[in-house]
Tab-separated table of C-alpha atoms and ligand atoms in Angstrom:
chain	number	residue	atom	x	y	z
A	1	UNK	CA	75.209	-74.879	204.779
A	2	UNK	CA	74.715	-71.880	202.897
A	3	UNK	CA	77.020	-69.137	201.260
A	4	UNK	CA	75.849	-65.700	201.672
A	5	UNK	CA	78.680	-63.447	200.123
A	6	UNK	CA	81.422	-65.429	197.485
A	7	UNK	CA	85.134	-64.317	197.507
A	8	UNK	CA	85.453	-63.835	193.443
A	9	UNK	CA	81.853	-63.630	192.403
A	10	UNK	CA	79.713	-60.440	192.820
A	11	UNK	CA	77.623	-61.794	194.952
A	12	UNK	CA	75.575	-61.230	198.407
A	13	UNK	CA	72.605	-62.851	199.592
A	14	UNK	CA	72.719	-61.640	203.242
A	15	UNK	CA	69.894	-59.006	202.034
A	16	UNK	CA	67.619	-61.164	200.115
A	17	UNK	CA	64.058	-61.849	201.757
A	18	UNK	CA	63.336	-65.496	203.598
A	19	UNK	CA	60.637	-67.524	201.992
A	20	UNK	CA	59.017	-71.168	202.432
A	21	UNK	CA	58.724	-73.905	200.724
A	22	UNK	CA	57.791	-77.907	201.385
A	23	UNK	CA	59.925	-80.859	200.202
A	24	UNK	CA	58.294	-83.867	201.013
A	25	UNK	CA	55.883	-82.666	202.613
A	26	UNK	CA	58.801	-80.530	205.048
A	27	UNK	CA	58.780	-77.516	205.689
A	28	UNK	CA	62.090	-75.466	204.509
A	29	UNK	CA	62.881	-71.917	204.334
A	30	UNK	CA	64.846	-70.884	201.239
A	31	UNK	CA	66.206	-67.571	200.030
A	32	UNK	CA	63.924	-65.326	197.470
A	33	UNK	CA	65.990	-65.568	193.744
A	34	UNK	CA	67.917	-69.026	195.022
A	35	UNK	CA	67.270	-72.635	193.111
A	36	UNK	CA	65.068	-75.067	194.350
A	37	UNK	CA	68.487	-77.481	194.258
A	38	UNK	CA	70.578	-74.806	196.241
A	39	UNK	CA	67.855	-74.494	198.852
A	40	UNK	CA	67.493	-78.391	199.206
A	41	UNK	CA	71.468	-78.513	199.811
A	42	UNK	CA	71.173	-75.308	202.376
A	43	UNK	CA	68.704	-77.704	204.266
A	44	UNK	CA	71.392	-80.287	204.774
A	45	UNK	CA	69.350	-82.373	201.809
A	46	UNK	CA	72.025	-83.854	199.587
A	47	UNK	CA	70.068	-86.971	198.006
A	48	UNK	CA	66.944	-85.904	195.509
A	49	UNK	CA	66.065	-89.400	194.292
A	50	UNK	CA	67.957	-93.168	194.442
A	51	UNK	CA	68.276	-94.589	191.097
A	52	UNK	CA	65.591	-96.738	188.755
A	53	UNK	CA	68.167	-99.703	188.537
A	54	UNK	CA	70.024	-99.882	191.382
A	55	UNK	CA	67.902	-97.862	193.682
A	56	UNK	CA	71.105	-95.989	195.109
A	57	UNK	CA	70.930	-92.423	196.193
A	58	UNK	CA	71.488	-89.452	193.906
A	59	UNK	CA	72.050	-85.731	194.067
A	60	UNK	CA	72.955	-82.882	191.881
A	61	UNK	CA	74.600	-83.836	188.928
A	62	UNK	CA	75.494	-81.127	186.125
A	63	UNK	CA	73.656	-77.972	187.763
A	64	UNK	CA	72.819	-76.715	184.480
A	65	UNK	CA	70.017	-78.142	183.148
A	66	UNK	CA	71.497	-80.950	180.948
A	67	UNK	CA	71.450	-84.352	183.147
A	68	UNK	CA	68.367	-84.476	184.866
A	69	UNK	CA	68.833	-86.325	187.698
A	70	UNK	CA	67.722	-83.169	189.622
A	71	UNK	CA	63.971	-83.544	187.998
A	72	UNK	CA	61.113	-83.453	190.463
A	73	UNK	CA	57.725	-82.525	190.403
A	74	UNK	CA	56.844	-78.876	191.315
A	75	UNK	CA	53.243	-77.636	191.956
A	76	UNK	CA	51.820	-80.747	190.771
A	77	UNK	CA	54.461	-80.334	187.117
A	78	UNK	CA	56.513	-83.593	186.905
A	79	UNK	CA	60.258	-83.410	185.619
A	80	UNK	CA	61.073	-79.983	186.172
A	81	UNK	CA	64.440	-79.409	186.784
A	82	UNK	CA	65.235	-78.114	190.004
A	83	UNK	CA	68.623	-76.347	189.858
A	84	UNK	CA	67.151	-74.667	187.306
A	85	UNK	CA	64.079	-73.547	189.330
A	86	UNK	CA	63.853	-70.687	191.227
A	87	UNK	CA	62.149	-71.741	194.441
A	88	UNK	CA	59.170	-69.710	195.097
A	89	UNK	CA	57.028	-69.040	198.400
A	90	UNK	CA	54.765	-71.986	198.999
A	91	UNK	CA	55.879	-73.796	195.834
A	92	UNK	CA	55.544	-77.810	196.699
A	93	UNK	CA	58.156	-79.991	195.906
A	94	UNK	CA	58.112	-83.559	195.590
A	95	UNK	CA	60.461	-86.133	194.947
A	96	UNK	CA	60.273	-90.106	194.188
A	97	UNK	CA	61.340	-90.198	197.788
A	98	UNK	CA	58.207	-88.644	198.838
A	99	UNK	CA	55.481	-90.726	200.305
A	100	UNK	CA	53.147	-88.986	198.864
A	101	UNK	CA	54.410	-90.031	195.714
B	201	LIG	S1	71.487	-81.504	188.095
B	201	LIG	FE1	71.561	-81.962	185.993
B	201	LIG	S2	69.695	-81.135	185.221
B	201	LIG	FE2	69.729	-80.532	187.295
């Protein structure tokens, strides 16, 4: 599910351009300006890695750059924060989900 307009914030996203990304090695559209993490959720994604311990799934945490349980690796960059990235068209995304490691 995504929001396009917000009913306190200034804000509309109806006009902003459709771009593609891969998660996984999946394809995913996102919208131009919008986190990597936002996009991920808009795409019905809701768990980004399961836990070194336990192995249990996780998702966004603290959306603000502090936790990182949102890290990933981004164009071949490991631990980049992801609701702190702006996803970008053809940007690759991986997580420790992804089989391709
Ligand atoms: S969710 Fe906490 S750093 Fe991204």
């Amino acid at each position: 599910m995504r929001l396009y307009t917000h009913p306190v914030l200034d804000f509309d996203a109806r006009s902003r351009k459709t771009i593609h990304f891969t998660f996984n090695g999946r394809l995913l559209e996102a919208l131009d300006g919008e986190m990597v993490a936002a996009a991920l959720i808009a795409n019905d994604i809701a768990v980004f890695r399961l836990s070194e311990r336990l192995h249990e799934p996780r998702g966004i945490f603290c959306a603000i750059g502090r936790c990182g349980d949102c890290s990933m690796r981004v164009d071949g960059i490991d631990n980049v924060r992801i609701c702190q990235t702006a996803v970008a068209e053809g940007m690759v995304v991986q997580s420790d989900l992804s089989p391709e490691g």
